[in-house]
Tab-separated table of C-alpha atoms and ligand atoms in Angstrom:
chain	number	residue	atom	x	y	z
M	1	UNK	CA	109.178	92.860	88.652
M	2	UNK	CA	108.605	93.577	92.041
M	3	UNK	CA	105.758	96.038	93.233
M	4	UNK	CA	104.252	97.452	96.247
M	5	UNK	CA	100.450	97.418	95.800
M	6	UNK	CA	97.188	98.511	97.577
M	7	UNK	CA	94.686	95.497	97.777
M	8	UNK	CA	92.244	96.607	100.192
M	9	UNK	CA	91.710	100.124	101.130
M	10	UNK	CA	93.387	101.024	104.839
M	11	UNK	CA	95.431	97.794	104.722
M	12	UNK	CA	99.439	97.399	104.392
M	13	UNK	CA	100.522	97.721	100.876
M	14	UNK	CA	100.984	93.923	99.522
M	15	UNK	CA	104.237	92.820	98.036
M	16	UNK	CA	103.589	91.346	94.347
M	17	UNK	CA	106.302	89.664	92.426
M	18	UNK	CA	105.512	88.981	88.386
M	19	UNK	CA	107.576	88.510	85.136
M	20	UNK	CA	108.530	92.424	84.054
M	21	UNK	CA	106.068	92.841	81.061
M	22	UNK	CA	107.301	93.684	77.464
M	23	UNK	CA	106.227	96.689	75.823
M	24	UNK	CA	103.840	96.730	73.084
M	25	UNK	CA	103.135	99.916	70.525
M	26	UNK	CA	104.087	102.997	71.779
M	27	UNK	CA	105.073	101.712	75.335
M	28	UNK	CA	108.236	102.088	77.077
M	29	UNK	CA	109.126	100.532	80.475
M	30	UNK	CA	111.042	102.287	82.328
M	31	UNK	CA	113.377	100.864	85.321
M	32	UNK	CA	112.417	103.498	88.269
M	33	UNK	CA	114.917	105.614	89.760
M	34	UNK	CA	112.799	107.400	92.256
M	35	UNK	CA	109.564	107.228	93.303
M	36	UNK	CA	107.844	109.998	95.612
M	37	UNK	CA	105.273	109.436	98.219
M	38	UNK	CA	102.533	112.037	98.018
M	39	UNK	CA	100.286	113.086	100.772
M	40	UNK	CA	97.624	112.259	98.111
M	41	UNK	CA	98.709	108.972	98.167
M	42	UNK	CA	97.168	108.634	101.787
M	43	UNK	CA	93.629	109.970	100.386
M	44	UNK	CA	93.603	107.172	97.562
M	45	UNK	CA	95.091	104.547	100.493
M	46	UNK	CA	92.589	105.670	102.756
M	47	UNK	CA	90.163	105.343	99.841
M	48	UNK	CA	88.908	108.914	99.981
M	49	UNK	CA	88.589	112.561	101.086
M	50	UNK	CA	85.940	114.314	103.682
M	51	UNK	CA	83.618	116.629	101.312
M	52	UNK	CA	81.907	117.987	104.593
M	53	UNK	CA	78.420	118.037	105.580
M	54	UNK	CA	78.918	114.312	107.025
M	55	UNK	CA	79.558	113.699	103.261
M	56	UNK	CA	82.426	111.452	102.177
M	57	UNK	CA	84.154	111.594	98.350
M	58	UNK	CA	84.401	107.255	97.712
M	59	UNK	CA	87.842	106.571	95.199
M	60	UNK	CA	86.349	103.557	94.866
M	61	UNK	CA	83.013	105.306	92.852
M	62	UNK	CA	85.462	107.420	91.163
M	63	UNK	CA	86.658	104.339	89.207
M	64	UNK	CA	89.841	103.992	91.242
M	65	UNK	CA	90.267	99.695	91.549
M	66	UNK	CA	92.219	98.129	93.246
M	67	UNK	CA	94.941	96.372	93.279
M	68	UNK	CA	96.687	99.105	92.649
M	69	UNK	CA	100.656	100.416	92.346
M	70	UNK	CA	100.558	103.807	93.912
M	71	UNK	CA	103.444	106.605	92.740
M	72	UNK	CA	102.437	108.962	90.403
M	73	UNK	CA	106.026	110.932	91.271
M	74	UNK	CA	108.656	108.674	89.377
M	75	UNK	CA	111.554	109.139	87.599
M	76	UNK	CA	113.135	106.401	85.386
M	77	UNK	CA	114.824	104.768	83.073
M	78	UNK	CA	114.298	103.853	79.882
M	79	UNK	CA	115.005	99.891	79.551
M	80	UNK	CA	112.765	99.031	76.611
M	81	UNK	CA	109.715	100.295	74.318
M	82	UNK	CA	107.053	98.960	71.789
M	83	UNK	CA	108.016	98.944	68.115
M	84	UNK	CA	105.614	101.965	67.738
M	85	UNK	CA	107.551	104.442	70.614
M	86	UNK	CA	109.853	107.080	68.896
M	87	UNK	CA	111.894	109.384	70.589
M	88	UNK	CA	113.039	107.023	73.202
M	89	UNK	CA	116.328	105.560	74.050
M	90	UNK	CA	117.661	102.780	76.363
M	91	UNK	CA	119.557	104.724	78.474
M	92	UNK	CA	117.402	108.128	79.079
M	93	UNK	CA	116.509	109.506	82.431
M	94	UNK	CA	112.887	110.425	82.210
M	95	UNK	CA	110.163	112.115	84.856
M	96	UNK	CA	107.085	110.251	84.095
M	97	UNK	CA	104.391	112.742	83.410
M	98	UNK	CA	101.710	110.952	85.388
M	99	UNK	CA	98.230	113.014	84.866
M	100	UNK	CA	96.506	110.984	82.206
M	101	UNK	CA	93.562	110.875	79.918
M	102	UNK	CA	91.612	108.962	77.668
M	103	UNK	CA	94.405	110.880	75.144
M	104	UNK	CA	91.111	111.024	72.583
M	105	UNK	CA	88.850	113.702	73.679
M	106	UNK	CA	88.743	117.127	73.037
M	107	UNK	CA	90.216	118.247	76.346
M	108	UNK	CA	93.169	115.561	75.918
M	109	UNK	CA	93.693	116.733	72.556
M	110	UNK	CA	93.708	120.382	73.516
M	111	UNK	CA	96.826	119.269	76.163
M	112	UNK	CA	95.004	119.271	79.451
M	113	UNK	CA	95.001	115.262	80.193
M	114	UNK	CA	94.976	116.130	83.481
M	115	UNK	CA	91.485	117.139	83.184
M	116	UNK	CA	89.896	114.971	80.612
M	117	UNK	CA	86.412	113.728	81.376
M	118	UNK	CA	85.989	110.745	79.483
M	119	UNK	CA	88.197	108.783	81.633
M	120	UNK	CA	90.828	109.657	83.957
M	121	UNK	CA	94.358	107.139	83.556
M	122	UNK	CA	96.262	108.794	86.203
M	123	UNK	CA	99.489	107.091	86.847
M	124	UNK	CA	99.275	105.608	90.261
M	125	UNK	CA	95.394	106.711	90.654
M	126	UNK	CA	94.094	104.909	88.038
M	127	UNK	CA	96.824	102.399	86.518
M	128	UNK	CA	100.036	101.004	88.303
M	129	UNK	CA	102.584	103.411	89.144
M	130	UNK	CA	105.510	103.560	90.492
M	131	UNK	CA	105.700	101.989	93.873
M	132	UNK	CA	108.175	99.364	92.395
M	133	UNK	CA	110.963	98.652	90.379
M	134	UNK	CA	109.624	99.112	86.791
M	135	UNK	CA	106.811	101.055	85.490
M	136	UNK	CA	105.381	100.653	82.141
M	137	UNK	CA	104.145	104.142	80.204
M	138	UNK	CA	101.949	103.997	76.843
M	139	UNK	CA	103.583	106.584	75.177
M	140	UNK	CA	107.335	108.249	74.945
M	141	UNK	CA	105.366	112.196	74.779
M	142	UNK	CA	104.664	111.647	78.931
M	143	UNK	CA	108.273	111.007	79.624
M	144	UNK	CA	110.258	114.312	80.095
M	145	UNK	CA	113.776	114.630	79.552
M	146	UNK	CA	115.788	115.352	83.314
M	147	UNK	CA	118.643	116.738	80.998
M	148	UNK	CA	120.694	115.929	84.143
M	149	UNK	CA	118.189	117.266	87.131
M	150	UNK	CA	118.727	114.901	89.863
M	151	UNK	CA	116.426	112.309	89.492
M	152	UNK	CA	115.874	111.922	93.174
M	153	UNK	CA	114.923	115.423	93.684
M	154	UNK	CA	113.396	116.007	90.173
M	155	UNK	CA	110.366	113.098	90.843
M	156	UNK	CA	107.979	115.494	93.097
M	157	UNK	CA	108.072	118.053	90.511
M	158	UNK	CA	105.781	115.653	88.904
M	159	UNK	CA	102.761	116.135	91.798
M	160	UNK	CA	103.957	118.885	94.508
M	161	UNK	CA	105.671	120.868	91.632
M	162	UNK	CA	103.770	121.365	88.775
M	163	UNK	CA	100.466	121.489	91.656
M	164	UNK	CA	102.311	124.356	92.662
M	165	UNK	CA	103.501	125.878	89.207
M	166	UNK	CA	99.698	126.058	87.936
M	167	UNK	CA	98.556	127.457	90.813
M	168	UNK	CA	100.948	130.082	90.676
M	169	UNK	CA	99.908	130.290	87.080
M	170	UNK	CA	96.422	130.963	87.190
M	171	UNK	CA	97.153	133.857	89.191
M	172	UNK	CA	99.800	135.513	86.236
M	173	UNK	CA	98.163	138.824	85.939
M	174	UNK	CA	98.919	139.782	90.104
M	175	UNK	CA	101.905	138.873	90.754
M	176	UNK	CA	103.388	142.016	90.463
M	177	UNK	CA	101.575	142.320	93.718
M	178	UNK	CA	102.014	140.494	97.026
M	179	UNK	CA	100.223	137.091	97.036
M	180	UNK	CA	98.887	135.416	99.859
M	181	UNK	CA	99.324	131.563	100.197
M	182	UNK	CA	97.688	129.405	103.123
M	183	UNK	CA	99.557	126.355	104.254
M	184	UNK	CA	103.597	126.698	104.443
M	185	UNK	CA	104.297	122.772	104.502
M	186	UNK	CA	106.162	121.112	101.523
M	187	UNK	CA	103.817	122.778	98.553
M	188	UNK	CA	104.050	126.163	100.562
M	189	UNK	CA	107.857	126.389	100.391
M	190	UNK	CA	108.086	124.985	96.758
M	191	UNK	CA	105.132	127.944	95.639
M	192	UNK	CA	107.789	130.622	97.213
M	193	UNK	CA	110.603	129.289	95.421
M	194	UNK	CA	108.475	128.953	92.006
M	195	UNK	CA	106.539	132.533	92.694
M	196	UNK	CA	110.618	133.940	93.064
M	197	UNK	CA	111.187	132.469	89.606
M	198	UNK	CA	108.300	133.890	87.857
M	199	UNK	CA	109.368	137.606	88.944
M	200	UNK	CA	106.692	137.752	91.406
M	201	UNK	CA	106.608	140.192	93.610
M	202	UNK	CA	106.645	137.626	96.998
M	203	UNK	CA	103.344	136.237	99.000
M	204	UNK	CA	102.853	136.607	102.720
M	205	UNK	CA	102.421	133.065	104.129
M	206	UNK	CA	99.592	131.652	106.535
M	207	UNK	CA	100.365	128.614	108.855
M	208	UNK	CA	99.107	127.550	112.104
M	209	UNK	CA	102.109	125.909	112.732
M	210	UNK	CA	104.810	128.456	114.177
M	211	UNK	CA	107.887	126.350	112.909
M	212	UNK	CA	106.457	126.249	109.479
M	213	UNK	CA	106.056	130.303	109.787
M	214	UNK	CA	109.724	129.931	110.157
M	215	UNK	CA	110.526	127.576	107.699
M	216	UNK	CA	108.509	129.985	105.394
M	217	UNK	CA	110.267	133.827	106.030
M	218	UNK	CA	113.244	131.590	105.734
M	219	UNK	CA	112.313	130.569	102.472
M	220	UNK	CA	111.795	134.292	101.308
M	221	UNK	CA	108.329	134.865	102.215
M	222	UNK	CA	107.261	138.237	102.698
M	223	UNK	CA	105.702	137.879	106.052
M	224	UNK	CA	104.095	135.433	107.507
M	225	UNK	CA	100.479	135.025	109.740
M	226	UNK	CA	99.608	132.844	112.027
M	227	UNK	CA	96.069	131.471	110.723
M	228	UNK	CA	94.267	130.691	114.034
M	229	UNK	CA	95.425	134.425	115.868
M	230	UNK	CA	91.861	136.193	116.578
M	231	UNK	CA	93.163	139.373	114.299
M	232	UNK	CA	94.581	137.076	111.640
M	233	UNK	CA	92.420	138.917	109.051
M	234	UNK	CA	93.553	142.281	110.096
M	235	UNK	CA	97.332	141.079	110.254
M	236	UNK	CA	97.063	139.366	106.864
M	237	UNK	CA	95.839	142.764	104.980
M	238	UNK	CA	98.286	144.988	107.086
M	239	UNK	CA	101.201	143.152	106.064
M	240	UNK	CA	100.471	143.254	102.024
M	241	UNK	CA	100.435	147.213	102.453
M	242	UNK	CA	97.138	147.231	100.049
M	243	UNK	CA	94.748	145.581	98.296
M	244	UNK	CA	94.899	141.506	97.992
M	245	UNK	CA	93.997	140.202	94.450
M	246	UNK	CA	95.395	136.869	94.676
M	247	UNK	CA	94.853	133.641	96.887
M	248	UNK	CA	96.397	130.330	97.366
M	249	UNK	CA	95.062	128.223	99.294
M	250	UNK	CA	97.260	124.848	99.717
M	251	UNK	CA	95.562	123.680	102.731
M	252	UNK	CA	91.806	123.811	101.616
M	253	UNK	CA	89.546	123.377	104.644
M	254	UNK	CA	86.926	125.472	105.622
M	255	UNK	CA	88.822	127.650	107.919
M	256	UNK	CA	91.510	129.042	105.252
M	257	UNK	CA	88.792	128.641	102.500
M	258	UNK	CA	86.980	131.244	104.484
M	259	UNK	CA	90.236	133.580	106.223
M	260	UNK	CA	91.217	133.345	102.284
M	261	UNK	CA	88.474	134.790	100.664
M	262	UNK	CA	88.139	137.429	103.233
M	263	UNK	CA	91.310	138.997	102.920
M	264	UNK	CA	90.534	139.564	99.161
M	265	UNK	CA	90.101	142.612	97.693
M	266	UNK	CA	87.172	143.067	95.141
M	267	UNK	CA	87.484	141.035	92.191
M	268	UNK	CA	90.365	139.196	93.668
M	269	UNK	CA	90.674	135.104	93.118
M	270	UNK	CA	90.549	132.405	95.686
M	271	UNK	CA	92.868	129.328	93.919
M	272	UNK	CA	92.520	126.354	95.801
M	273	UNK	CA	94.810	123.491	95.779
M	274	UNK	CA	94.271	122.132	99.233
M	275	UNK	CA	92.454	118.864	99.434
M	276	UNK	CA	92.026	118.580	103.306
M	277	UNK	CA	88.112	118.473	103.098
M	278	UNK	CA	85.412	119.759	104.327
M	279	UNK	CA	82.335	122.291	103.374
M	280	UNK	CA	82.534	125.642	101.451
M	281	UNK	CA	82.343	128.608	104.228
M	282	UNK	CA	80.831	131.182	101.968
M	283	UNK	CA	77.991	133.465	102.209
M	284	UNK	CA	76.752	133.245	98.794
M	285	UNK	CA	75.995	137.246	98.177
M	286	UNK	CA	79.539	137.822	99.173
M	287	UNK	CA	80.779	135.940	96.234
M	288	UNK	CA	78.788	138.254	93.602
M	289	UNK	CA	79.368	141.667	95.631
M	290	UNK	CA	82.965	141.340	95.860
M	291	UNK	CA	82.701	139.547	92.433
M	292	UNK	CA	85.512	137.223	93.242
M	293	UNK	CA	86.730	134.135	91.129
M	294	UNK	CA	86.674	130.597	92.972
M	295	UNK	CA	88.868	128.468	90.827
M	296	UNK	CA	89.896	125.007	91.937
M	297	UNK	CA	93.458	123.900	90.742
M	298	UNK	CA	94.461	120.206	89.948
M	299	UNK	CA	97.346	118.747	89.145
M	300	UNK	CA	99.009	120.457	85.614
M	301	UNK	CA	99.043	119.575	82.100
M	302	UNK	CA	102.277	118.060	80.280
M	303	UNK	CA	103.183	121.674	78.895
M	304	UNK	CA	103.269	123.247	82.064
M	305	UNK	CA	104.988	120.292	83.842
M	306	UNK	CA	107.669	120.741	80.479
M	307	UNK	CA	107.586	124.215	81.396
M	308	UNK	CA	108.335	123.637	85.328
M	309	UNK	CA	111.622	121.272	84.378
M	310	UNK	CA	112.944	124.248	82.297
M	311	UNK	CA	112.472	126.875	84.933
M	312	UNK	CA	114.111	124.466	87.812
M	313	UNK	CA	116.862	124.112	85.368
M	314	UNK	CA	116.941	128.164	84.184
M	315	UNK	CA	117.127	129.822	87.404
M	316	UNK	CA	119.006	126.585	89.423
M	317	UNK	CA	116.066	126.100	92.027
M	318	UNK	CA	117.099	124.490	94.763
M	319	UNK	CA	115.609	120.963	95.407
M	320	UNK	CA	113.299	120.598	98.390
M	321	UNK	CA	114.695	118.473	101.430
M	322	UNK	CA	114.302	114.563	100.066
M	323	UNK	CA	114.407	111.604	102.391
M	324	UNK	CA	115.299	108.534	100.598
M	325	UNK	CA	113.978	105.163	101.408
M	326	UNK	CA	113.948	101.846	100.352
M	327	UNK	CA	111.197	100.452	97.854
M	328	UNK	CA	110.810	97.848	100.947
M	329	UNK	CA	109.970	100.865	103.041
M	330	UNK	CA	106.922	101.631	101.010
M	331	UNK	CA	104.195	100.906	103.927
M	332	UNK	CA	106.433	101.723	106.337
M	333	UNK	CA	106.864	105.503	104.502
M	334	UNK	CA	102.932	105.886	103.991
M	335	UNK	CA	102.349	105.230	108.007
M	336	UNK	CA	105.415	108.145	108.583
M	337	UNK	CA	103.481	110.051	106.289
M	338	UNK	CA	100.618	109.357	107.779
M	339	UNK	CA	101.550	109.909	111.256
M	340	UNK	CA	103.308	113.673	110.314
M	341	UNK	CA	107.106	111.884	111.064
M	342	UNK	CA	108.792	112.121	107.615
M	343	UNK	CA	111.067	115.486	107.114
M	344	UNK	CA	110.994	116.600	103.679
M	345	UNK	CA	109.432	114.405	101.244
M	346	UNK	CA	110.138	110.734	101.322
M	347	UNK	CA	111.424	109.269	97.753
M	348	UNK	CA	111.580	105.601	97.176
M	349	UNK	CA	114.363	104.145	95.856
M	350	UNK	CA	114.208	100.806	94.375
E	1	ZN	ZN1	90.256	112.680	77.478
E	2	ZN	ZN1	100.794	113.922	94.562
């Protein structure tokens, strides 16, 4: 099998050729169909993020080694499993549910993998994912049926969407009220069309970027702000017509860490997705006098990426704008990526 891997932080991705392993127990190898490339991928190529405060977060201390198969957005299909896999046939389409665990502690057991802390087994973070043409995964429960989604469009749902999805989530109780979300790129535009499905009420969307304002009231967004504008703060709260009680904040640096918890009302909640970098902008007092909720978002658990498939399937979402690539392209898509050139979301295609 043939596989694009990271072998030294900030290098070119390394072409590795080895025999396609057989499954063992509950395994199933799956031949990938599509294969996303995440802006996240660039933090674990890069080998980190920016905490702020000349502080830097090391992947490499986090137990990320390398080499390494990035692609924890795949879609595949199903060419073989262990003796011990039920529930799998040769033949099935399958999103790879990517946000692993140890499976054994008390927070895997409970269903939120994606937050374990015993050991993290992210697909394409910590074990080989799906930069390449097959992609081995240790049990048939990760691998959710497309029940004929396109698999092309269906593999971000895997990162961008179900990012999105508990986001939105944690913030249940207000959506009967406007929302406000920061950041109107890829994750911005999927949150409107995932907020519309969940019978909220619509979000007023901050960018700096004027052509991703667009991109965003074309998308349905209630208004939209532009971040850096002097009055941003007094545009923000005259456009949601009354108090704010819910933040989104897909961006995450200190400048719409701070515009975002200032436009909330009291007991409001900041969510924040964003992993940009940087320091928190908070005076501390504020946070108990306005008694608002900070709550960081990662990822989502295998329910609520389950859940996300059925709704995209339910109410017909549309499918955000894909450009497909080569496997060979791998690098070459990172470096795009990197460099702001890719349109939509760039999906390898072995
Ligand atoms: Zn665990
Ligand atoms: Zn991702």
């Amino acid at each position: 099998m043939k596989s694009f891997k990271v072998t030294e932080f900030n290098a070119p991705l390394t072409e590795v050729d080895i025999a396609t392993p057989k499954p063992e127990g509950t395994q199933v190898l799956l031949k990938v169909k599509a294969a996303g490339v995440c802006h996240s991928d660039l933090h674990i190529w890069e080998g980190g993020y920016d905490l702020g405060h000349g502080r830097r977060l090391s992947l490499k201390d986090r137990g990320v080694s390398l080499p390494l198969t990035m692609g924890h957005e795949t879609v595949g299909e199903v060419v073989a499993f262990g003796p011990e896999a039920k529930g799998v046939a040769v033949g099935d389409v399958r999103l790879v549910y990517p946000w692993l665990g140890c499976g054994k502690c008390d927070t895997c057991l409970a269903g939120d993998e994606n937050m374990c802390i015993v050991k993290p087994n992210s697909i394409g973070v910590y074990c080989d994912g799906g930069y390449a043409d097959h992609i081995t995964v240790r049990h048939p429960r990760y691998l959710i049926d497309l029940k004929g989604l396109d698999p092309v469009t269906a593999a971000p749902y895997a990162c961008s969407g179900v990012t999105t999805y508990s986001a939105i989530k944690k913030l249940e109780s207000v959506l009967d009220q406007p929302i406000v979300i920061f950041g109107a790129g890829g994750l911005g535009l999927m949150a409107l069309s995932l907020l519309k499905a969940m019978g909220g009420k619509g979000a007023i969307v901050v960018d700096i970027d004027a052509s991703k304002r667009k991109a965003a009231e074309e998308a349905g967004a209630l208004a939209s702000v532009d971040g850096g504008a002097p009055d941003a703060l007094q545009q923000i709260t005259s456009k949601a017509g009354g108090p704010i009680r819910g933040v989104i904040d897909l961006v995450g640096n200190a400048a719409t860490a701070a515009l975002g918890f200032d436009c909330l009302s009291k007991g409001g909640k900041l969510v924040v997705v964003g992993l940009f970098g940087g320091g928190a902008p908070w005076a501390l007092p504020l946070i108990p006098i306005k008694a608002i909720t900070i709550q960081g978002s990662y990822v989502g658990n295998l329910r609520e990426t389950q859940e996300l498939i059925d709704l995209v399937r339910e109410k017909g979402i549309a499918p955000i704008p894909v450009t497909t690539r080569p496997l060979s392209q791998a690098d070459a898509s990172l470096k795009d990526l990197q460099q702001g050139k890719l349109v939509g979301r760039a999906v390898l295609v072995p």
